[in-house]
Every structure is written in C-alpha cells, then in structure tokens.
Coordinates of C-alpha atoms and ligand atoms in Angstrom, one line a residue:
M1 CA 91.9 106.1 60.9
D2 CA 94.8 107.4 60.2
A3 CA 96.9 106.9 63.9
G4 CA 100.0 109.0 63.0
A5 CA 97.6 112.4 62.4
R6 CA 95.9 112.0 66.4
T7 CA 97.4 113.3 69.1
E8 CA 98.1 111.9 72.4
P9 CA 95.9 113.8 74.9
T10 CA 97.6 113.1 78.5
F11 CA 97.1 111.3 80.9
R12 CA 94.3 113.6 82.9
E13 CA 91.7 114.4 78.6
S14 CA 93.0 110.7 78.0
V15 CA 91.0 108.6 81.3
D16 CA 88.3 111.8 81.4
L17 CA 87.6 111.0 77.7
M18 CA 86.7 107.4 78.7
F19 CA 85.1 108.3 81.4
N20 CA 83.4 111.0 78.2
H21 CA 83.1 107.9 77.4
A22 CA 81.2 105.9 79.3
V23 CA 78.7 108.1 81.1
A24 CA 77.7 108.7 77.3
L25 CA 76.1 105.9 78.2
M26 CA 74.1 107.1 81.1
D27 CA 71.7 108.4 82.4
L28 CA 72.2 110.5 85.5
P29 CA 70.9 113.6 87.2
P30 CA 72.7 117.0 85.0
G31 CA 75.3 117.8 86.2
L32 CA 76.4 115.9 88.0
E33 CA 78.7 114.3 85.0
D34 CA 80.1 117.5 85.1
K35 CA 81.2 116.9 89.5
I36 CA 81.9 113.7 89.3
R37 CA 85.2 114.7 86.8
V38 CA 86.4 117.1 88.0
C39 CA 88.7 117.5 90.8
N40 CA 87.9 118.4 94.3
S41 CA 91.2 120.1 94.5
T42 CA 95.2 119.5 94.6
Y43 CA 98.2 120.8 97.0
T44 CA 100.9 121.7 95.3
V45 CA 104.1 121.9 98.3
R46 CA 107.8 123.0 97.1
F47 CA 109.5 123.2 101.3
G48 CA 113.0 122.8 100.9
V49 CA 115.9 120.4 102.6
K50 CA 119.3 120.6 103.8
L51 CA 121.5 118.5 101.7
R52 CA 124.3 118.0 101.7
G53 CA 125.7 121.4 102.7
S54 CA 122.7 123.8 101.1
I55 CA 119.2 123.5 100.5
H56 CA 117.5 121.0 98.0
T57 CA 114.3 123.1 97.2
F58 CA 111.2 119.4 95.9
T59 CA 107.1 119.5 94.4
G60 CA 104.9 118.0 95.9
Y61 CA 102.0 117.2 95.4
R62 CA 98.4 115.4 96.7
S63 CA 95.1 115.5 94.3
V64 CA 91.5 114.6 96.1
H65 CA 89.5 114.0 93.3
S66 CA 86.4 113.4 94.5
E67 CA 85.4 113.5 98.9
H68 CA 81.8 111.2 98.5
M69 CA 83.5 108.7 100.7
E70 CA 86.5 109.0 103.2
P71 CA 88.9 109.2 104.1
V72 CA 89.8 109.1 99.8
K73 CA 92.3 107.3 99.7
G74 CA 95.9 106.9 96.7
G75 CA 99.0 106.5 96.4
I76 CA 101.9 108.2 96.6
R77 CA 103.9 107.7 93.5
F78 CA 108.1 109.4 93.8
A79 CA 109.5 109.6 90.6
L80 CA 111.2 112.6 88.1
G81 CA 107.7 113.2 86.0
V82 CA 105.3 113.7 88.8
N83 CA 103.5 115.9 88.2
Q84 CA 99.6 117.4 88.9
D85 CA 97.7 116.6 85.1
E86 CA 99.7 112.3 86.0
V87 CA 98.7 113.1 90.0
E88 CA 95.0 114.6 88.4
A89 CA 94.6 111.8 85.6
L90 CA 95.2 109.0 89.1
A91 CA 93.0 110.7 91.5
A92 CA 90.0 110.0 89.1
L93 CA 91.5 106.8 89.1
M94 CA 90.9 106.1 92.4
T95 CA 87.8 107.4 92.5
Y96 CA 86.7 104.6 90.1
K97 CA 89.2 101.7 91.7
C98 CA 87.4 101.5 94.7
A99 CA 84.0 102.2 93.6
L100 CA 84.6 99.7 91.4
V101 CA 85.5 97.1 94.0
E102 CA 83.6 98.7 97.5
T103 CA 86.3 99.8 99.2
P104 CA 84.7 103.0 101.0
F105 CA 87.2 105.4 100.7
G106 CA 87.1 108.6 97.2
G107 CA 89.8 109.2 95.8
S108 CA 92.8 110.5 96.0
K109 CA 97.1 111.0 95.1
G110 CA 99.9 112.5 95.8
G111 CA 103.4 112.6 94.0
L112 CA 106.7 114.1 95.4
C113 CA 109.2 115.3 92.2
I114 CA 112.6 113.3 92.8
D115 CA 115.1 110.4 92.2
P116 CA 114.8 108.3 94.6
R117 CA 117.9 106.6 92.9
E118 CA 119.9 109.9 93.6
Y119 CA 119.6 110.3 97.5
D120 CA 121.0 107.9 100.7
A121 CA 118.5 106.3 102.8
D122 CA 118.9 109.1 105.2
E123 CA 118.8 111.7 103.3
M124 CA 114.5 109.9 102.0
E125 CA 113.9 109.8 105.1
R126 CA 113.9 113.4 105.5
I127 CA 112.7 114.5 103.0
T128 CA 109.7 111.1 103.3
R129 CA 109.6 113.2 106.3
R130 CA 109.4 116.9 105.5
F131 CA 106.4 115.9 102.6
A132 CA 104.7 114.4 105.1
Y133 CA 104.9 116.7 107.9
E134 CA 103.4 119.5 105.2
L135 CA 101.0 116.7 103.7
A136 CA 99.5 116.1 107.2
K137 CA 99.7 119.8 109.0
R138 CA 96.3 120.5 106.6
D139 CA 95.1 117.0 106.9
L140 CA 95.5 115.5 103.4
I141 CA 97.5 113.1 106.0
N142 CA 94.8 111.5 108.2
P143 CA 93.5 108.5 109.2
S144 CA 89.5 109.8 108.6
Q145 CA 89.8 112.3 105.8
N146 CA 93.6 111.0 103.5
V147 CA 95.0 107.7 104.0
P148 CA 98.1 107.5 101.3
A149 CA 100.4 104.0 100.6
P150 CA 103.1 103.2 98.7
D151 CA 103.1 103.6 94.4
M152 CA 105.9 103.7 91.9
G153 CA 108.9 104.7 93.6
T154 CA 107.9 104.0 97.5
G155 CA 107.2 101.2 100.4
E156 CA 107.1 99.4 103.5
R157 CA 109.8 102.3 104.2
E158 CA 109.1 105.6 103.4
M159 CA 105.2 104.4 104.8
A160 CA 106.9 103.6 108.1
W161 CA 108.3 106.5 107.9
I162 CA 105.1 109.1 107.0
A163 CA 103.0 107.0 109.6
D164 CA 105.8 107.8 113.0
Q165 CA 106.0 111.2 111.6
Y166 CA 102.0 111.9 111.6
A167 CA 101.4 110.2 115.1
R168 CA 104.8 112.5 116.2
M169 CA 102.3 115.4 114.9
N170 CA 98.9 114.0 116.7
T171 CA 100.3 112.2 120.2
T172 CA 97.3 111.9 121.0
D173 CA 94.9 110.2 118.1
I174 CA 94.3 107.1 119.0
N175 CA 93.9 105.3 115.3
A176 CA 97.2 107.0 114.1
R177 CA 98.6 103.7 112.4
A178 CA 95.7 104.5 110.5
C179 CA 96.9 107.2 108.5
V180 CA 98.4 105.4 105.3
T181 CA 98.6 102.3 104.3
G182 CA 101.2 99.8 103.4
K183 CA 103.2 100.1 105.8
P184 CA 105.5 97.4 107.4
P185 CA 103.8 94.6 109.9
H186 CA 105.8 95.5 112.7
A187 CA 105.4 99.3 112.4
G188 CA 100.9 98.5 112.0
G189 CA 101.0 96.3 108.3
I190 CA 99.5 93.3 107.4
K191 CA 100.6 90.2 105.7
G192 CA 99.3 90.3 101.9
R193 CA 100.1 93.6 101.6
V194 CA 103.2 93.5 99.3
E195 CA 102.0 91.8 97.2
A196 CA 98.8 92.2 96.8
T197 CA 98.4 94.4 93.4
G198 CA 100.4 91.5 91.5
R199 CA 98.5 88.9 93.6
G200 CA 95.2 90.6 92.4
V201 CA 96.0 90.3 88.8
Q202 CA 96.4 86.7 89.7
Y203 CA 93.3 86.8 90.5
A204 CA 91.2 89.0 88.3
L205 CA 92.5 86.7 85.1
Q206 CA 91.8 83.3 86.9
E207 CA 88.2 84.8 87.8
F208 CA 88.5 86.1 83.3
F209 CA 89.6 82.1 82.7
R210 CA 86.0 81.8 84.5
H211 CA 83.5 83.1 81.8
P212 CA 84.6 80.7 79.0
E213 CA 82.4 83.7 76.6
D214 CA 84.7 86.9 78.2
V215 CA 88.1 84.2 77.2
A216 CA 86.5 83.7 73.4
E217 CA 86.1 87.0 73.3
S218 CA 89.7 87.8 72.8
G219 CA 90.2 83.8 70.4
L220 CA 92.1 82.5 73.2
T221 CA 90.5 79.6 74.7
G222 CA 90.7 76.9 77.7
T223 CA 92.5 78.2 81.4
L224 CA 95.4 80.1 81.7
D225 CA 97.2 76.6 82.1
G226 CA 100.8 77.4 78.6
K227 CA 99.5 81.3 77.5
R228 CA 102.3 83.3 76.5
L229 CA 102.9 85.8 78.7
I230 CA 105.4 88.9 78.3
V231 CA 105.6 91.8 80.7
Q232 CA 106.6 95.5 81.6
G233 CA 108.3 96.1 84.4
L234 CA 109.2 94.4 87.0
G235 CA 108.6 96.2 89.7
N236 CA 106.7 95.0 93.3
V237 CA 103.3 94.8 91.0
G238 CA 104.7 93.1 87.5
Y239 CA 107.7 90.6 89.8
H240 CA 104.8 89.4 92.4
A241 CA 102.4 89.1 88.8
A242 CA 105.1 87.0 86.9
K243 CA 105.7 85.1 89.6
F244 CA 102.5 83.5 90.8
L245 CA 100.8 83.4 87.5
S246 CA 104.6 80.8 86.5
E247 CA 105.1 79.6 89.6
E248 CA 100.7 78.5 90.3
D249 CA 98.8 78.5 87.3
G250 CA 101.6 77.3 84.7
C251 CA 101.7 80.1 82.6
K252 CA 105.0 81.1 80.9
V253 CA 107.0 83.8 80.8
I254 CA 108.4 84.6 77.0
G255 CA 109.0 88.4 78.4
I256 CA 110.8 90.3 80.2
I257 CA 110.5 94.5 79.2
E258 CA 112.8 96.1 81.4
R259 CA 114.4 100.5 82.1
D260 CA 117.5 99.8 80.3
G261 CA 116.1 96.6 77.3
A262 CA 114.1 93.7 76.9
L263 CA 115.3 89.3 77.8
V264 CA 113.4 86.8 75.6
S265 CA 113.5 83.9 75.8
D266 CA 110.9 81.2 73.9
A267 CA 111.4 78.5 76.2
G268 CA 110.3 80.8 79.8
L269 CA 111.9 83.5 81.7
D270 CA 112.8 82.0 85.7
V271 CA 110.8 85.1 87.5
E272 CA 112.5 84.9 90.7
G273 CA 116.2 84.9 88.3
V274 CA 115.5 87.6 86.9
Y275 CA 114.6 89.8 89.8
A276 CA 117.8 88.5 91.4
W277 CA 120.2 89.8 88.1
I278 CA 118.1 93.0 87.9
G279 CA 118.5 93.8 91.7
K280 CA 122.2 92.9 91.3
H281 CA 123.3 94.8 88.6
G282 CA 120.2 97.5 87.8
G283 CA 119.4 95.8 84.7
V284 CA 118.8 93.3 82.5
K285 CA 121.5 93.6 80.9
G286 CA 124.2 90.6 80.8
Y287 CA 122.3 88.2 81.8
A288 CA 123.0 85.0 80.6
D289 CA 119.4 82.5 79.8
A290 CA 117.4 84.3 76.6
T291 CA 117.9 86.8 74.3
Y292 CA 118.2 90.5 74.9
V293 CA 116.4 93.0 72.9
E294 CA 118.2 96.5 73.0
N295 CA 115.2 98.3 71.7
G296 CA 112.5 97.2 75.2
A297 CA 109.5 98.7 73.5
S298 CA 109.2 96.9 70.7
V299 CA 108.9 94.0 73.0
L300 CA 105.4 94.8 74.1
E301 CA 104.9 94.3 69.8
N302 CA 106.1 90.9 70.0
E303 CA 103.2 87.7 69.3
C304 CA 102.1 86.3 73.2
D305 CA 98.6 85.7 74.4
I306 CA 98.6 88.1 77.5
L307 CA 100.4 91.6 77.8
I308 CA 100.7 93.3 80.9
P309 CA 101.8 96.5 81.1
A310 CA 103.3 97.0 84.8
A311 CA 105.2 99.2 85.2
L312 CA 103.9 102.6 83.2
E313 CA 100.7 105.4 81.9
G314 CA 101.7 105.6 78.0
V315 CA 103.4 102.8 77.2
I316 CA 101.2 101.2 75.0
N317 CA 99.9 104.8 72.2
L318 CA 98.9 106.0 69.6
G319 CA 102.4 105.1 68.0
N320 CA 101.7 101.9 68.5
A321 CA 98.3 99.7 69.6
A322 CA 98.5 98.9 65.8
D323 CA 101.4 96.4 66.6
I324 CA 100.5 95.2 69.6
K325 CA 99.9 91.2 68.3
A326 CA 98.5 90.4 72.4
P327 CA 94.6 89.4 71.6
L328 CA 94.7 89.9 75.5
I329 CA 96.0 92.5 77.9
I330 CA 95.5 93.2 81.3
E331 CA 96.9 96.7 82.4
A332 CA 98.3 95.8 85.9
A333 CA 99.9 99.4 85.5
N334 CA 97.8 102.5 86.3
G335 CA 97.0 103.8 83.1
P336 CA 99.4 101.9 79.8
V337 CA 96.6 102.0 77.4
T338 CA 96.0 106.3 76.0
A339 CA 92.3 106.4 75.6
G340 CA 93.3 106.7 71.5
A341 CA 95.2 103.4 71.6
D342 CA 92.0 101.8 73.5
E343 CA 90.3 102.6 70.8
I344 CA 92.2 101.6 68.1
L345 CA 93.1 98.3 70.4
R346 CA 88.6 98.3 70.3
Q347 CA 88.3 98.3 66.3
K348 CA 91.2 95.5 66.8
G349 CA 89.0 93.0 69.0
T350 CA 91.6 93.3 72.3
V351 CA 90.7 92.0 75.1
I352 CA 92.0 94.7 78.0
I353 CA 91.5 94.1 81.3
P354 CA 91.6 98.0 82.4
D355 CA 93.5 99.3 85.3
M356 CA 90.9 100.2 87.5
Y357 CA 89.8 96.7 88.2
A358 CA 93.5 94.8 87.0
N359 CA 95.5 96.5 90.3
A360 CA 93.0 97.0 92.7
G361 CA 93.8 94.2 94.7
G362 CA 96.2 96.5 96.2
V363 CA 93.9 99.6 97.2
T364 CA 91.5 96.3 98.6
V365 CA 94.2 94.5 100.6
S366 CA 95.1 98.8 102.1
Y367 CA 91.2 98.3 102.6
F368 CA 92.0 95.6 104.7
E369 CA 95.1 97.5 106.8
W370 CA 92.9 100.2 107.2
V371 CA 89.8 98.4 109.2
K372 CA 92.7 95.9 110.8
N373 CA 94.4 99.2 112.8
L374 CA 90.7 100.5 113.2
S375 CA 89.9 98.6 115.4
H376 CA 93.4 97.5 116.4
I377 CA 93.9 93.4 116.4
R378 CA 94.6 91.0 114.0
F379 CA 92.3 89.5 111.7
G380 CA 91.9 85.5 113.0
R381 CA 92.9 87.1 116.7
M382 CA 89.8 85.4 118.2
Q383 CA 88.4 82.4 116.0
R384 CA 91.2 80.9 114.5
R385 CA 92.1 78.1 117.7
Q386 CA 87.9 78.2 118.5
E387 CA 87.7 76.9 114.3
E388 CA 91.7 74.8 114.5
N389 CA 88.2 72.5 117.2
R390 CA 86.2 72.2 116.1
H391 CA 87.5 70.8 113.5
L392 CA 88.9 68.7 115.6
L393 CA 86.2 66.8 116.2
I394 CA 85.2 66.1 112.7
V395 CA 88.5 65.1 112.7
R396 CA 87.9 62.8 115.6
E397 CA 85.3 61.3 114.1
L398 CA 86.7 60.9 111.0
E399 CA 89.4 58.5 112.9
R400 CA 87.2 57.0 114.4
L401 CA 85.5 55.5 110.8
D402 CA 89.1 54.4 109.7
E403 CA 89.3 52.2 112.3
H404 CA 85.9 51.4 112.4
L405 CA 86.1 50.9 108.6
G406 CA 90.0 48.6 108.6
D407 CA 91.6 48.7 105.0
N408 CA 87.5 49.6 102.9
W409 CA 88.2 53.0 103.9
S410 CA 91.4 56.4 104.9
M411 CA 92.5 59.6 105.8
T412 CA 93.6 61.2 102.5
S413 CA 97.4 61.8 104.0
N414 CA 97.9 65.5 104.3
F415 CA 93.9 66.4 105.5
K416 CA 94.1 66.0 109.0
E417 CA 97.7 68.2 109.3
K418 CA 96.0 70.5 106.7
Y419 CA 91.8 70.2 108.2
L420 CA 93.1 71.1 111.3
R421 CA 94.4 74.1 110.8
G422 CA 92.8 77.9 111.1
A423 CA 93.0 79.8 108.4
D424 CA 96.5 83.2 109.1
E425 CA 96.2 86.8 108.8
L426 CA 98.3 85.8 105.6
E427 CA 95.3 83.0 104.8
L428 CA 92.4 85.6 105.8
V429 CA 93.5 88.8 103.6
R430 CA 94.9 86.0 100.4
S431 CA 90.9 84.8 101.0
G432 CA 89.0 88.5 100.9
L433 CA 90.8 89.6 98.2
D434 CA 90.0 86.8 96.4
D435 CA 86.4 87.4 97.5
T436 CA 86.5 91.2 96.5
M437 CA 88.0 90.6 92.6
R438 CA 85.7 87.8 91.9
E439 CA 83.2 90.7 93.2
A440 CA 84.5 92.7 91.2
Y441 CA 84.7 91.3 87.7
Q442 CA 81.4 89.5 88.4
A443 CA 80.0 92.9 87.5
M444 CA 81.8 94.1 85.1
H445 CA 80.7 91.3 83.5
A446 CA 77.3 91.7 84.3
M447 CA 77.0 94.3 82.9
W448 CA 78.9 94.3 79.5
R449 CA 77.2 91.6 78.8
S450 CA 73.2 93.0 80.0
R451 CA 73.7 95.8 77.2
D452 CA 74.2 96.3 73.6
D453 CA 75.5 98.9 73.8
V454 CA 78.0 98.2 76.2
K455 CA 81.4 96.6 73.8
D456 CA 83.9 96.5 76.4
L457 CA 85.3 95.7 80.0
R458 CA 86.9 99.5 80.5
T459 CA 83.6 100.8 79.4
A460 CA 81.5 98.2 81.7
A461 CA 83.8 99.2 84.3
Y462 CA 83.5 102.9 84.0
L463 CA 79.5 101.6 84.0
V464 CA 79.4 99.8 87.9
A465 CA 81.8 102.4 89.5
I466 CA 79.8 105.7 87.9
E467 CA 76.6 104.6 89.4
R468 CA 78.3 103.7 91.9
V469 CA 80.1 107.5 93.2
A470 CA 76.7 109.2 90.8
K471 CA 74.3 107.2 93.9
S472 CA 76.7 107.7 97.5
Y473 CA 76.8 112.0 95.1
T474 CA 72.3 111.9 95.1
A475 CA 72.2 109.9 98.7
K476 CA 74.1 113.3 100.1
G477 CA 71.4 115.2 98.6
L478 CA 73.5 116.4 95.6
Ligands
LIG1 N1 98.7 103.0 94.7 C1 98.2 101.9 94.6 C2 97.0 102.6 93.5 O1 97.9 102.6 92.6 C3 97.2 101.8 95.9 C4 96.6 102.7 96.2 C5 96.1 102.4 97.7 O2 96.4 101.1 97.9 O3 95.4 103.1 98.4 O4 96.5 101.8 93.8

C-alpha cells in the first residue's frame, strides 16, 4: 500500500470510517445506519469575558451525538485546538463507549478554545462559569439531559465551578449536583474518579491478559509481569495508567513521551519521579535518570511490548503507522490511531485495544457519581458496618477453632483485619469499575471470536456498541 499517496481524513471522518467498516458487517433496518452515525446537533457559542481591562471573546461547543438514552454524557475539553469536527468525533465516540460499557447515556462532548495556562485561577473561574451559564440556559448542562465531565485541560476544579453555576441558576433543583461529574469529593464527587480512566486502562490490560488466545494474536506471551511499556502523555490518564501498571502489575515503563520530548530508559523509569519533575519544570527535559530524546514522537516507534498513547488524537497516522514496532497498542486517549493507520496496523498484525473500551473507566465512574448524586447517599453507607458484623461472626468461630486445634492450625496473619473490614466507597468504585471492564471486554471478545468476518477488537467493539444503540432506537419505534 502506498501510504504516502493517501490523505489523512479528519478526526470525525476517521471515526465515521471505522463505524462504516463495522456497520458493513451488520444488517440494520434501512436508514438506521445513517441515523446512528450522524451527530444530532452541535451548538456553538461565542461569549465575552472582561479580563485585564478588555473584553476577551471565547468560542465553545457542545455537541450531542445521540439521544437514544438521556442524559447524554461526555467531557468538556479546554484546549486551543478545539473545533467542531473534533467535538463531533468525540461525541460520537462517547455514544459507542457508553453503549459498550453499559452506562445508560447517549453521547455528547464539549470544548472551549483556550489555553488554560494563559490565565490565572480567578480568570479561569470567570471564563468557566460564563461558559457553563451559556450551556445551562440551553439545557446543555442538566442532570436529566446533558451531564458534562472532565476531559483534556479540565478537572475537579472546573467541574466544581460548573456544578455551582448550575445550582445558582436552578436553586430548587434537588438533583442539581448530578448536572456534572468529576467533581471533587467534598463537592458531591466520588472517590476514585480522578484515577478512574487510568485505572480502567489497567483493568482492561489485566482482562486482555486473562485471554491467552487474544494475547497470542499480538505475538506476546505470559502475563503483564515484566512487560515493557511506552506511554505517550503523562497527564491524568497516562500518569495513573503508568503508575498502576508499574507499581501493581510488574510492568516496566521504558519510555515516556511528553510535549517537550521523551525520556527513555531500558532499566525502567520512576513514574512518580518523572511526574513530579514535569509538575515542577513543565516538561521532561533535564530529568536525570534517563536519556532525553528531543524528537519525542520518534519514541512511538521504539521497540516495546505495549504502547499506550494517552494524549491527543491522530498521533499514530499514515506517516508513522508502518514504523510502529509495538505488538500491542492500548488507546488510552480518544482517537490516537487514525482510520488509515488502523488499517496498516491491522495488516501488520498489531493488536489494538480500542479507545471506546480502553478509556471507558472515566465515564464508568462518572456513572457511579451521577447515581450517587441522584440517590443522595454515599455507596456503602447502609451496609458497611452490618457487613463487618456478619464477618465478625465467622471470625469468632474461627478463633474458637484456633483455640481448639492448638498448634495444628492457626489463622493466617492479617486475615482477621482484612476480612473484617467492610468495603468503603473507593473499594466499591474500583470493584464496579473492574466488573465493568471485564464484562465489556468479554462482550468484545465473544464478538471477535464468534465471527470470521470480525478481524479485530475495534470492529468487535463497534459491533457490540452499534447493536445496543440500534436496539434502543428500535425500542423507541424508530
Ligand atoms: N472525558 C472522558 C471521556 O472521554 C469522561 C467522560 C465522562 O465521564 O462523562 O470518556
């Protein structure tokens, strides 16, 4: 194939091409394919905020891809490159992602063209509140219709401002807190939301490695233990994924790619150390215990076992796909592999764990937060101590046995302490996330393995998701 002669589609076209590739294998009622593919609406707003003595005009978007379930869900991105094509692509991915992990939402996405580093906290608050006001007055922020969340350039701080802005505009809405997710725990958030997307990447890889026949497709063997990773982007998602995989699963991070270059080390990088360095110096350059590579993107092509693009869309494209050596790619970012690159990699036999599955941990825990807000009670509050009391009954019996059997038997040290403790909110969130990631993988796996015409996990993911969305539309009489 002459990759050089081909032109790269836009992000939205890329998502549509992948959708088309999957839908060609389905037998949908006439017209439904188009209905699912198109973005229902995109609202563009331009608003002014008086800053430093003059009025600054900002452009923002909120795109609703599919309302087959409501509310619609998806993050708000603050970045200079935000544009309509991008929010529409991301909104479409949200529809499929929510369907795949069975969170009862349609897909949406928002964005504001801004470089958040150019403004101080007070200025950011005024800009965010004004954007939230513009969206809320059109029900594009609303607990039952449209529930934003963090994305690139936004986090707990922005979500808290948005929630407060909505509450000020809807003083009698008892469910106001459910208007946005990703809030800090002290402002109606849930424990484990910040780590959720990275944690989901870890659970996704763990589940992949529980399927040796899938692992064999990539040419890898064994377990996660000892696998060499390259991570692109040490933001919230990349940092947590790299941290958990290296600290808990025995993986070795041999490359970290950032805006200003990359760090490589065959001995393995200290994720916490690099993260702290970036926090202090704004980039990876100058970090002592690794080799610095100025052309960071070139490190995507280095030898490794697992490549984790966790930054922007389109980083693996027609220009570099043929040179990617990783046998396994897990898309922690949305859309890091373009449709053209996907085809090249598929032909090379690279296994790709697709974005709509791999990074679904964020929206999954957002779902738990939304449910918590609507139920007005923290998970585990009713049953935790009751669970502990029941466990205590068993422990007491075991203690009697321990006494009775003398030297012949004794309880494992720590058992009592570990068994007695009822699950707190964080443990419940992690358990719910783990379950979700396992179930969704198994649905993709079953689709991949049961049909000869389904050649990869991305196509399988689309098929599972589109089937569910189609059923929803059909049930509505469409
Ligand atoms: N922005 C995240 C995503 O792309 C999270 C969305 C959410 O929690 O609603 O999936």
